[in-house]
XYZ file of C-alpha atoms in Angstrom:
702
model
C -48.496 -26.648 -21.438
C -44.925 -27.857 -21.843
C -44.752 -30.695 -24.440
C -44.509 -34.077 -22.620
C -41.581 -35.013 -24.897
C -39.451 -32.631 -22.791
C -40.448 -34.150 -19.420
C -37.254 -36.253 -19.018
C -35.157 -33.061 -19.246
C -37.320 -31.151 -16.755
C -37.107 -33.910 -14.114
C -35.024 -32.966 -11.041
C -31.327 -33.881 -11.383
C -31.684 -35.912 -8.163
C -33.634 -38.477 -10.247
C -30.281 -39.494 -11.831
C -28.356 -42.433 -10.323
C -25.807 -41.362 -7.728
C -27.026 -37.718 -7.554
C -28.365 -36.782 -4.124
C -29.225 -33.303 -2.852
C -25.640 -32.518 -1.825
C -24.099 -33.487 -5.203
C -26.898 -31.642 -7.058
C -26.015 -28.531 -5.015
C -22.364 -28.822 -6.074
C -23.241 -29.388 -9.753
C -25.482 -26.299 -9.589
C -22.278 -24.269 -9.029
C -20.880 -25.246 -12.449
C -24.128 -25.112 -14.437
C -24.256 -21.929 -16.552
C -28.061 -21.578 -16.162
C -29.533 -19.016 -13.777
C -31.353 -21.410 -11.396
C -32.864 -18.534 -9.356
C -34.463 -20.601 -6.622
C -35.539 -23.575 -8.759
C -34.006 -27.055 -8.345
C -31.318 -28.331 -10.733
C -32.875 -30.200 -13.675
C -31.559 -33.025 -15.840
C -31.562 -30.721 -18.896
C -29.305 -28.159 -17.157
C -26.448 -30.691 -17.278
C -26.484 -30.765 -21.085
C -25.160 -27.193 -21.183
C -22.134 -27.836 -18.945
C -19.642 -28.067 -21.812
C -16.034 -29.326 -21.656
C -13.268 -26.731 -21.980
C -10.447 -29.132 -22.964
C -9.544 -32.768 -23.621
C -7.190 -35.206 -21.887
C -5.531 -37.529 -24.378
C -4.962 -40.924 -22.722
C -3.527 -42.516 -25.890
C 0.003 -41.257 -25.026
C 1.925 -44.429 -23.917
C 5.636 -43.543 -23.802
C 6.810 -46.079 -21.168
C 7.992 -45.153 -17.648
C 11.513 -43.945 -18.533
C 10.338 -41.735 -21.435
C 7.304 -40.116 -19.746
C 7.935 -36.334 -19.398
C 7.329 -34.395 -16.137
C 3.751 -33.128 -15.784
C 2.409 -34.994 -18.845
C -0.754 -37.136 -18.661
C 0.340 -40.632 -19.761
C -1.017 -44.177 -19.805
C 1.416 -46.893 -18.662
C 1.238 -50.663 -19.227
C 2.602 -52.020 -15.897
C 3.235 -55.148 -13.861
C 2.728 -54.715 -10.092
C 5.963 -55.483 -8.191
C 5.776 -54.710 -4.446
C 3.996 -52.675 -1.718
C 5.495 -50.121 0.652
C 2.933 -49.270 3.358
C 3.627 -46.257 5.618
C 5.263 -46.949 9.024
C 2.749 -47.581 11.859
C 1.209 -44.388 13.270
C 2.600 -42.173 10.448
C -0.633 -41.252 8.693
C 0.947 -38.395 6.745
C 3.343 -40.782 4.917
C 1.791 -42.117 1.669
C 1.242 -45.744 0.704
C 3.411 -46.656 -2.308
C 2.890 -49.444 -4.814
C 5.931 -50.085 -7.042
C 5.221 -51.289 -10.572
C 7.395 -51.631 -13.685
C 7.544 -52.018 -17.464
C 10.511 -52.869 -19.688
C 11.907 -49.295 -19.407
C 11.891 -48.829 -15.610
C 10.086 -48.778 -12.244
C 7.534 -46.219 -10.973
C 6.029 -45.493 -7.536
C 2.214 -45.231 -7.571
C 1.553 -42.996 -4.549
C -1.618 -42.883 -2.435
C -2.372 -40.691 0.603
C -4.802 -41.956 3.290
C -5.073 -45.229 1.362
C -7.104 -48.315 2.292
C -4.699 -51.237 2.023
C -7.355 -53.867 1.206
C -8.713 -51.704 -1.641
C -5.229 -51.219 -3.145
C -4.439 -54.937 -2.906
C -7.649 -55.661 -4.821
C -6.948 -52.981 -7.477
C -3.222 -53.722 -7.801
C -2.545 -57.384 -6.958
C 1.170 -58.323 -6.923
C 2.161 -59.723 -10.312
C -1.029 -58.222 -11.830
C -0.904 -56.675 -15.335
C -2.638 -53.244 -15.270
C -3.091 -50.044 -17.274
C -2.547 -46.924 -15.158
C -3.296 -43.394 -16.391
C -2.514 -40.055 -14.716
C -0.045 -37.180 -14.413
C 3.694 -37.974 -14.293
C 5.886 -36.658 -11.515
C 9.683 -36.871 -11.371
C 11.190 -36.270 -7.917
C 14.977 -36.457 -7.383
C 15.262 -38.374 -10.665
C 12.646 -40.954 -9.631
C 9.314 -41.336 -11.426
C 6.020 -41.380 -9.520
C 2.307 -40.928 -10.139
C 0.165 -39.579 -7.277
C -3.408 -40.914 -7.167
C -3.690 -42.158 -10.786
C -6.938 -41.145 -12.542
C -7.530 -44.707 -13.794
C -6.342 -48.185 -12.813
C -7.808 -50.983 -14.991
C -6.790 -54.624 -15.494
C -5.035 -55.041 -18.886
C -7.836 -57.325 -20.169
C -10.347 -54.472 -19.561
C -8.342 -51.907 -21.557
C -11.536 -50.865 -23.410
C -12.837 -49.303 -20.138
C -10.139 -46.632 -20.317
C -11.431 -43.627 -22.348
C -8.880 -42.694 -25.055
C -10.040 -39.046 -25.019
C -11.585 -37.564 -21.920
C -13.460 -34.238 -21.882
C -12.491 -31.872 -19.019
C -15.385 -29.982 -17.386
C -15.407 -26.999 -15.011
C -15.396 -28.244 -11.395
C -16.012 -26.860 -7.916
C -14.633 -27.880 -4.496
C -16.063 -31.247 -3.435
C -17.263 -32.283 -6.941
C -15.194 -34.970 -8.659
C -14.773 -35.087 -12.436
C -15.945 -38.713 -12.468
C -19.254 -37.903 -10.719
C -19.955 -34.962 -13.038
C -19.110 -36.973 -16.175
C -21.383 -39.805 -15.063
C -24.265 -37.356 -14.401
C -23.833 -35.690 -17.819
C -23.721 -39.090 -19.567
C -27.048 -40.016 -17.903
C -28.578 -36.668 -18.931
C -27.525 -37.345 -22.541
C -29.209 -40.767 -22.423
C -32.454 -39.019 -21.451
C -32.276 -36.519 -24.321
C -35.337 -37.342 -26.483
C -35.296 -37.321 -30.274
C -36.501 -33.743 -30.832
C -38.115 -32.348 -33.990
C -35.876 -29.989 -36.045
C -36.685 -26.326 -35.422
C -33.962 -24.795 -37.576
C -34.641 -23.571 -41.082
C -33.181 -26.156 -43.495
C -31.458 -23.513 -45.658
C -29.763 -21.878 -42.615
C -28.684 -25.300 -41.355
C -27.214 -26.234 -44.712
C -25.492 -22.873 -45.244
C -23.823 -22.959 -41.820
C -23.147 -26.718 -41.971
C -24.858 -27.367 -38.632
C -25.597 -30.839 -37.197
C -28.895 -31.555 -35.399
C -29.341 -30.384 -31.780
C -28.952 -33.908 -30.367
C -25.964 -34.789 -32.581
C -24.243 -31.519 -31.602
C -24.618 -32.250 -27.864
C -23.390 -35.850 -28.260
C -20.381 -34.592 -30.214
C -19.550 -31.946 -27.573
C -19.726 -34.443 -24.686
C -17.969 -37.335 -26.485
C -15.466 -35.535 -28.743
C -13.133 -37.434 -31.064
C -10.614 -34.571 -31.194
C -10.043 -31.140 -29.634
C -11.561 -29.331 -32.689
C -14.944 -30.816 -31.803
C -15.102 -28.943 -28.482
C -13.908 -25.627 -29.899
C -16.488 -22.795 -29.654
C -15.785 -22.265 -33.355
C -16.557 -25.896 -34.238
C -19.860 -26.858 -35.903
C -21.306 -28.593 -32.815
C -20.830 -25.596 -30.510
C -21.995 -23.213 -33.262
C -25.213 -25.204 -33.602
C -26.099 -24.915 -29.893
C -25.054 -21.232 -29.852
C -27.300 -20.513 -32.837
C -30.203 -22.320 -31.113
C -29.667 -20.169 -28.029
C -29.536 -16.949 -30.052
C -32.700 -17.931 -31.901
C -34.518 -18.692 -28.606
C -33.352 -15.352 -27.199
C -34.327 -13.335 -30.288
C -37.690 -15.105 -30.552
C -38.544 -14.351 -26.928
C -37.515 -10.692 -27.307
C -39.581 -10.430 -30.496
C -42.588 -11.979 -28.723
C -42.291 -9.517 -25.828
C -42.075 -6.738 -28.371
C -45.091 -8.024 -30.330
C -47.071 -8.297 -27.101
C -46.152 -4.798 -25.911
C -46.793 -3.362 -29.384
C -50.173 -5.078 -29.418
C -51.119 -3.008 -26.385
C -51.696 -0.028 -28.632
C -50.221 3.122 -27.168
C -51.732 6.500 -27.765
C -50.222 9.486 -29.494
C -48.792 11.988 -26.991
C -48.972 15.449 -28.509
C -48.412 18.758 -26.815
C -48.238 22.489 -27.536
C -44.572 22.683 -26.449
C -45.197 25.134 -23.540
C -43.845 22.888 -20.740
C -40.937 21.672 -22.894
C -39.930 25.233 -23.781
C -40.260 26.377 -20.166
C -37.883 23.620 -19.056
C -35.404 24.297 -21.852
C -35.334 27.966 -20.816
C -34.519 26.963 -17.219
C -31.542 24.803 -18.264
C -28.216 26.547 -17.614
C -26.704 25.190 -20.893
C -27.585 24.343 -24.481
C -28.129 20.708 -25.495
C -25.466 18.881 -27.548
C -26.236 17.793 -31.114
C -26.757 14.152 -30.152
C -29.054 15.203 -27.280
C -31.106 17.235 -29.768
C -31.236 14.237 -32.124
C -32.362 11.910 -29.309
C -35.045 14.406 -28.184
C -36.340 14.641 -31.773
C -36.428 10.792 -32.124
C -38.334 10.472 -28.856
C -40.842 13.243 -29.671
C -41.481 11.528 -33.018
C -42.025 8.150 -31.286
C -44.377 9.699 -28.707
C -46.513 11.305 -31.405
C -47.250 7.891 -32.985
C -50.174 5.681 -31.931
C -47.799 2.662 -31.417
C -45.957 2.331 -28.132
C -42.434 3.659 -27.920
C -39.706 1.185 -26.915
C -36.419 3.086 -27.113
C -32.986 2.554 -25.599
C -31.004 5.714 -24.822
C -27.297 4.942 -24.588
C -24.925 7.569 -23.347
C -21.606 7.649 -21.621
C -21.367 8.757 -18.000
C -22.270 12.444 -17.930
C -23.557 12.619 -21.506
C -26.824 14.164 -20.279
C -29.360 11.342 -20.483
C -31.494 12.623 -17.581
C -32.196 15.903 -19.400
C -33.285 14.034 -22.541
C -35.598 11.905 -20.380
C -36.956 15.004 -18.654
C -37.910 16.613 -21.978
C -39.768 13.389 -22.902
C -41.583 13.598 -19.544
C -42.449 17.228 -20.315
C -44.132 16.111 -23.558
C -46.116 13.483 -21.607
C -47.267 16.180 -19.154
C -48.373 18.412 -22.069
C -50.523 15.489 -23.247
C -52.103 15.372 -19.760
C -50.356 12.174 -18.566
C -47.980 11.092 -15.801
C -44.392 9.853 -16.112
C -42.260 7.562 -13.987
C -38.469 7.562 -13.778
C -37.222 4.340 -12.228
C -33.672 3.984 -10.877
C -31.909 0.849 -9.564
C -30.885 2.407 -6.215
C -32.418 4.840 -3.771
C -29.290 6.996 -3.936
C -29.670 7.417 -7.683
C -33.429 8.005 -7.438
C -32.825 10.877 -4.970
C -30.219 12.352 -7.272
C -32.602 12.231 -10.253
C -35.259 13.964 -8.146
C -32.763 16.707 -7.229
C -32.238 17.357 -10.975
C -35.902 17.096 -11.973
C -37.825 18.783 -9.117
C -36.600 22.398 -9.661
C -37.175 22.181 -13.450
C -40.654 20.721 -12.915
C -41.445 23.455 -10.394
C -40.385 26.148 -12.857
C -42.986 24.700 -15.268
C -45.648 24.582 -12.528
C -45.581 20.773 -12.131
C -45.137 18.538 -9.098
C -42.425 15.863 -8.831
C -42.237 13.299 -5.973
C -40.071 10.432 -4.771
C -41.280 6.911 -3.990
C -38.767 4.372 -2.633
C -38.941 1.666 0.029
C -37.912 4.231 2.648
C -40.971 6.529 2.573
C -43.322 5.381 5.326
C -46.610 6.277 6.981
C -48.205 9.665 6.312
C -45.444 10.872 3.988
C -45.845 7.780 1.787
C -49.638 7.996 1.774
C -49.507 11.632 0.651
C -47.337 10.622 -2.342
C -49.622 7.664 -3.188
C -52.694 9.972 -3.045
C -50.966 12.532 -5.289
C -50.130 9.782 -7.819
C -53.686 8.404 -7.774
C -55.279 11.858 -8.175
C -52.886 12.905 -10.950
C -51.584 15.909 -8.930
C -48.062 14.541 -9.214
C -46.915 14.570 -12.838
C -43.381 13.181 -12.397
C -42.728 10.226 -10.084
C -39.138 9.177 -9.393
C -38.472 5.913 -7.584
C -37.038 2.418 -7.258
C -38.622 -1.070 -7.432
C -41.180 0.273 -4.954
C -43.054 1.626 -8.005
C -44.039 -1.958 -8.931
C -45.975 -2.531 -5.719
C -49.681 -3.280 -5.769
C -50.468 -0.217 -3.626
C -49.258 2.197 -6.336
C -52.128 3.354 -8.582
C -51.595 5.965 -11.286
C -54.292 8.242 -12.612
C -52.856 8.136 -16.126
C -49.352 6.694 -16.564
C -48.250 7.315 -20.158
C -44.427 7.210 -20.015
C -41.968 4.999 -18.128
C -38.265 5.866 -18.061
C -35.981 3.115 -16.742
C -32.423 4.010 -15.748
C -29.648 1.396 -15.965
C -31.813 -1.029 -17.932
C -29.646 -4.116 -17.365
C -30.616 -4.172 -13.703
C -34.277 -4.723 -14.570
C -35.411 -7.833 -16.400
C -38.029 -8.359 -19.077
C -40.519 -9.483 -16.373
C -40.171 -6.194 -14.538
C -40.631 -4.313 -17.781
C -43.911 -6.178 -18.264
C -44.928 -5.459 -14.631
C -44.503 -1.701 -15.029
C -46.318 -1.926 -18.384
C -49.349 -3.312 -16.555
C -49.440 -0.179 -14.347
C -50.590 2.150 -17.097
C -52.570 1.857 -20.264
C -49.552 0.478 -22.158
C -47.178 3.363 -21.348
C -44.419 4.377 -23.744
C -41.019 3.183 -22.564
C -37.626 4.895 -22.603
C -34.733 2.911 -21.221
C -31.382 4.534 -20.350
C -27.966 3.032 -19.774
C -24.572 4.570 -19.053
C -22.884 1.271 -19.876
C -21.645 1.814 -23.432
C -22.854 -1.332 -25.155
C -21.371 -2.679 -28.411
C -23.785 -3.131 -31.310
C -23.806 -6.940 -31.027
C -24.731 -6.724 -27.375
C -27.497 -4.206 -28.062
C -28.933 -6.859 -30.388
C -28.764 -9.608 -27.814
C -29.923 -7.810 -24.679
C -32.181 -5.185 -26.215
C -33.172 -6.775 -29.531
C -36.675 -5.449 -28.868
C -35.776 -1.739 -28.896
C -34.909 1.207 -31.120
C -31.645 2.859 -30.104
C -30.493 6.468 -29.642
C -26.887 7.237 -28.729
C -25.483 10.301 -27.005
C -21.966 10.540 -28.387
C -20.601 13.909 -27.221
C -19.749 14.999 -23.712
C -21.742 18.024 -22.502
C -20.043 21.385 -22.982
C -17.481 22.266 -20.339
C -16.481 18.658 -19.572
C -12.705 18.450 -19.197
C -10.691 15.441 -20.390
C -9.506 13.186 -17.549
C -5.804 12.426 -17.272
C -5.399 8.672 -16.696
C -2.205 7.156 -15.248
C -1.212 3.636 -14.178
C 0.829 3.118 -11.026
C 2.172 -0.046 -9.302
C 1.232 -0.520 -5.604
C 4.942 -0.148 -4.718
C 4.514 3.636 -5.270
C 1.670 3.920 -2.739
C 3.617 6.282 -0.414
C 4.228 8.684 -3.290
C 0.505 8.613 -4.144
C -0.500 9.291 -0.506
C 1.782 12.336 -0.380
C 0.210 13.689 -3.618
C -3.305 13.146 -2.234
C -2.357 15.040 0.933
C -1.441 18.078 -1.221
C -4.651 17.777 -3.255
C -6.837 17.653 -0.120
C -5.052 20.720 1.283
C -5.838 22.552 -1.971
C -9.540 21.767 -1.362
C -9.879 18.886 -3.868
C -11.998 15.765 -3.274
C -10.890 12.182 -3.886
C -12.662 8.887 -4.540
C -10.716 5.732 -3.609
C -12.273 2.551 -5.023
C -11.523 -0.980 -3.763
C -12.824 -4.270 -5.201
C -14.009 -5.809 -1.873
C -15.933 -4.731 1.224
C -13.894 -6.751 3.718
C -10.653 -8.682 3.526
C -10.841 -12.074 1.845
C -8.830 -15.139 2.801
C -8.942 -16.320 -0.795
C -7.957 -13.171 -2.651
C -5.027 -11.057 -1.582
C -6.807 -7.774 -2.186
C -7.075 -4.678 -0.071
C -10.656 -4.300 1.112
C -12.536 -1.008 1.400
C -12.615 -1.358 5.198
C -8.829 -1.926 5.420
C -8.071 0.967 3.089
C -10.467 3.229 5.024
C -8.634 2.361 8.277
C -5.226 3.021 6.665
C -6.289 6.383 5.174
C -8.064 7.420 8.370
C -4.760 6.998 10.273
C -3.186 9.549 7.890
C -6.057 11.956 7.122
C -8.266 11.567 10.205
C -11.987 12.470 9.982
C -11.618 13.755 6.393
C -12.073 10.130 5.216
C -15.513 8.565 4.628
C -16.579 5.013 3.693
C -19.402 3.713 1.491
C -20.136 0.139 0.365
C -23.040 -2.052 -0.707
C -23.520 -3.793 2.649
C -24.372 -0.544 4.447
C -28.001 0.364 5.044
C -29.449 2.800 2.483
C -29.509 5.633 5.028
C -25.829 5.102 5.975
C -24.867 5.159 2.294
C -26.827 8.347 1.722
C -25.228 9.975 4.778
C -21.723 9.008 3.618
C -22.399 10.389 0.121
C -23.955 13.571 1.525
C -20.946 14.179 3.817
C -18.660 13.821 0.782
C -20.812 16.066 -1.392
C -21.003 18.747 1.313
C -17.247 18.575 1.973
C -17.404 17.243 5.548
C -15.241 14.382 4.227
C -12.704 14.972 1.424
C -11.710 11.370 0.627
C -14.421 8.771 0.044
C -13.330 5.132 0.173
C -15.831 2.838 -1.484
C -16.614 -0.194 -3.581
C -18.262 0.077 -7.000
C -21.416 1.414 -5.283
C -20.230 4.838 -6.477
C -20.161 3.639 -10.078
C -23.725 4.508 -10.994
C -24.707 8.096 -11.451
C -23.641 9.800 -8.201
C -22.747 13.404 -8.968
C -20.077 15.325 -7.017
C -18.839 18.041 -9.417
C -15.842 19.068 -7.286
C -14.380 15.524 -7.009
C -11.220 15.701 -9.141
C -9.236 12.529 -8.393
C -10.288 8.892 -8.465
C -7.921 6.124 -7.364
C -8.954 2.615 -8.441
C -7.077 0.027 -6.419
C -6.400 -3.383 -7.997
C -7.488 -1.904 -11.323
C -6.371 -5.154 -12.972
C -9.356 -6.839 -11.264
C -12.011 -4.697 -12.980
C -13.442 -4.956 -16.477
C -12.763 -2.163 -18.955
C -16.345 -0.924 -19.131
C -16.506 -0.757 -15.339
C -13.179 1.105 -15.071
C -14.470 3.589 -17.648
C -17.708 4.070 -15.686
C -15.826 4.634 -12.451
C -13.508 7.130 -14.118
C -16.598 9.104 -15.163
C -17.246 9.997 -11.507
C -14.634 12.768 -11.888
C -14.147 15.442 -14.566
C -17.585 16.956 -13.883
C -16.481 20.402 -12.718
C -14.182 23.265 -13.699
C -10.909 21.779 -12.455
C -8.764 19.318 -14.433
C -9.252 15.747 -13.154
C -7.147 12.602 -12.833
C -7.745 8.867 -12.623
C -5.039 6.708 -11.007
C -5.162 3.000 -11.862
C -3.304 1.301 -9.032
C -2.234 -2.240 -9.909
C -0.358 -5.134 -8.323
C 2.185 -6.640 -10.699
C 3.107 -8.720 -12.534
C 0.273 -8.121 -15.019
C -0.969 -10.666 -17.565
C -1.276 -9.687 -21.245
C -5.041 -8.995 -21.051
C -4.711 -6.793 -17.950
C -1.849 -4.831 -19.585
C -3.902 -4.272 -22.735
C -6.948 -3.258 -20.683
C -5.096 -0.596 -18.691
C -3.359 0.676 -21.856
C -6.715 1.132 -23.669
C -8.005 3.143 -20.737
C -4.952 5.399 -20.766
C -5.322 5.995 -24.506
C -9.078 6.573 -24.874
C -12.103 8.207 -23.244
C -14.532 6.945 -25.902
C -16.924 4.660 -24.021
C -18.156 2.894 -27.159
C -14.646 2.085 -28.389
C -13.762 0.861 -24.885
C -16.861 -1.354 -24.792
C -15.987 -2.975 -28.143
C -12.463 -3.671 -26.838
C -13.844 -5.049 -23.576
C -16.070 -7.453 -25.490
C -13.058 -8.604 -27.530
C -10.860 -9.063 -24.461
C -13.191 -10.958 -22.188
C -16.472 -11.924 -23.780
C -19.939 -10.705 -22.949
C -20.449 -12.538 -19.665
C -19.789 -9.622 -17.462
C -20.009 -6.565 -19.650
C -23.371 -5.579 -18.274
C -22.359 -6.145 -14.665
C -23.332 -9.385 -12.975
C -25.598 -11.711 -14.907
C -28.865 -10.300 -13.644
C -32.339 -10.567 -15.036
C -32.396 -9.053 -18.479
C -28.664 -9.267 -19.061
C -27.535 -11.519 -21.867
C -25.884 -14.201 -19.731
C -25.900 -16.912 -22.399
C -25.484 -20.553 -21.396
C -23.488 -21.629 -24.432
C -23.260 -18.791 -26.951
C -20.217 -16.531 -26.697
C -20.339 -13.221 -28.478
C -16.584 -13.136 -29.048
C -16.937 -16.293 -31.199
C -20.540 -16.262 -32.363
C -21.467 -12.594 -32.856
C -22.121 -13.007 -36.601
C -24.733 -15.716 -35.860
C -26.703 -13.237 -33.759
C -27.799 -11.031 -36.668
C -28.837 -14.155 -38.640
C -30.881 -15.362 -35.648
C -32.579 -11.975 -35.310
C -33.575 -11.912 -39.001
C -34.752 -15.530 -38.769
C -36.883 -14.738 -35.677
C -38.486 -11.703 -37.339
C -39.300 -13.591 -40.544
C -40.668 -16.496 -38.532
C -43.063 -14.411 -36.496
C -44.172 -12.463 -39.561
C -45.224 -15.766 -41.189
C -46.372 -17.624 -38.062
C -47.088 -15.143 -35.221
C -48.708 -17.804 -33.005
C -45.999 -20.442 -33.688
C -48.799 -22.807 -34.734
C -47.117 -24.487 -37.760
C -45.034 -27.701 -37.433
C -41.836 -25.664 -37.243
C -43.592 -23.260 -34.849
C -44.432 -26.139 -32.469
C -40.806 -27.308 -32.595
C -39.705 -23.743 -31.811
C -41.906 -23.709 -28.705
C -39.773 -26.658 -27.501
C -36.650 -24.617 -28.199
C -38.022 -21.765 -26.055
C -38.646 -24.173 -23.151
C -35.177 -25.738 -23.494
C -33.481 -22.364 -23.065
C -35.690 -21.228 -20.189
C -37.852 -18.802 -22.182
C -41.111 -20.092 -20.661
C -42.271 -16.495 -20.199
C -42.321 -16.035 -23.977
C -44.473 -19.164 -24.433
C -46.901 -17.792 -21.819
C -47.127 -14.564 -23.834
C -48.136 -16.638 -26.861
C -50.875 -18.267 -24.818
C -52.049 -14.921 -23.466
C -52.398 -13.773 -27.083
């Protein structure tokens, strides 16, 4: 049960004064929490932090107020200038003055009676807002504050600035946050006193009050003590919940998987190449894990094309030698089919059956696969989320391999765990993840890295090109297609957007089709699975030679004779994603190229990003740089279940706190595994505050 002390924070935000359903919906757009179908709560507002401060103490006088500056003016109201009758687009002006000069306070669509009340002629008022000088005349359009001089105390000297969304006013959001702060109960301290003292951290409540009512801009800096305190709390909650999931999954004792090596050797003999050193190391680590009675929880990181599937297959071979079944789960049907194409012939050579299970298999075909899984006839099952469904029963599931881990959350990991008798788990990702991020997203796993490219992989020549040289690029592509080469052309959007001036995949497809005719194909995420598969198959078979697409082609699709990839609006993509996309080429004998097409002028970050990509093909180095350049928010793709989308913590500022939090969480659970002590009970509150209810349920489940 959630402690009743937290009830005020878990009440719906609509219980606050002035917050109806519509306003709550708008506030939900700026709240960093993943609301995933639940209503906005009072506590969510506490984590909407200000990004800057407006200083309203600057009082230079009308004549000395600079253009664009936020100033506060001490004025006497002089005269009104209403718009002419019937001219609604002309503003209402109120002229006011101080000893240095006169200013026009300008209001569009104004209500005269309201203005006469706020600004009575001869009245002495304080007005605060942004200065505008037009043709040498000062004005202020829609001042932020107008208060009578005798109520000067009502004007905030320093005003925090929050992220906003269309239709949500700063005043409404500030008022809602202030009410949420009033409801914050006096919570017990869950931090270790020595850690708190060493890092100089205030209490949780004091930190939030300081962030929302700062006395200076240092107090709202992510590097300030108040922000550090909340970030450390969030890291600790995250590391505790990962450690609890790990403890729970470890508690489900695995079983040692031992084999005589016959199936493994048979598969190795069928491979057309020798494994790289890091593949051999990863295979050895995995075999060692599988032989132990504890469950394996291992993350296999490897750049695009580093040969993760083969490492996974050899682990599955060991499981088969021990008489058990294995599952390989992919995030998309396209990728699942590709994995099956790799695995099925190798399994067959070893006398084993492999089958596919996705949402598309229906009727008799599906039933035959389900029967084969239940009887144990099928040793290797490849599939998508469909593998979680109730109707899937395994005879003896001993190993689960999950591809592109960040697309599956902790809950799904637990769901697949329930399918077998605590199966061993190998998780693979082609997103090169920096060490700090491995800690935060996968703190509950051992890690193997594949660092070399497989033999025969050619380096990819990477060039940057402004959109002005598009004609030149088209001519070069024409030559390449005539020589029998294949080209990917990646766009950031599916269809044209009013808001962003970007070329969409559909527009680019139409433009290329006019030049190259039926040799151009199109693939994007809004197409039905079958259409996507058909488009990919046509490209793989050579029916089409140029494939226009969105980032759908990023994950795992293998076309060895594709030699050129053009990434349009490359400045719009993150480094890790650009690197992943580039890995679609360079898989065959021919030299390959990546063209980063950009629309100038470029900002400093975009310039640096494209330069790093030109200089390096090392995915891990690129990932570290990406983290430095833009923070962790997006590094693992969108903030999906299981990705470390923190509310407050930012790895670019707080990475060193993460290791401390992990050590603290481990020590804590070693001493108090049930979180039953006084500090343990306080920590349960921390888990609830940061949305880690699942971890508390695990505690209850024992």
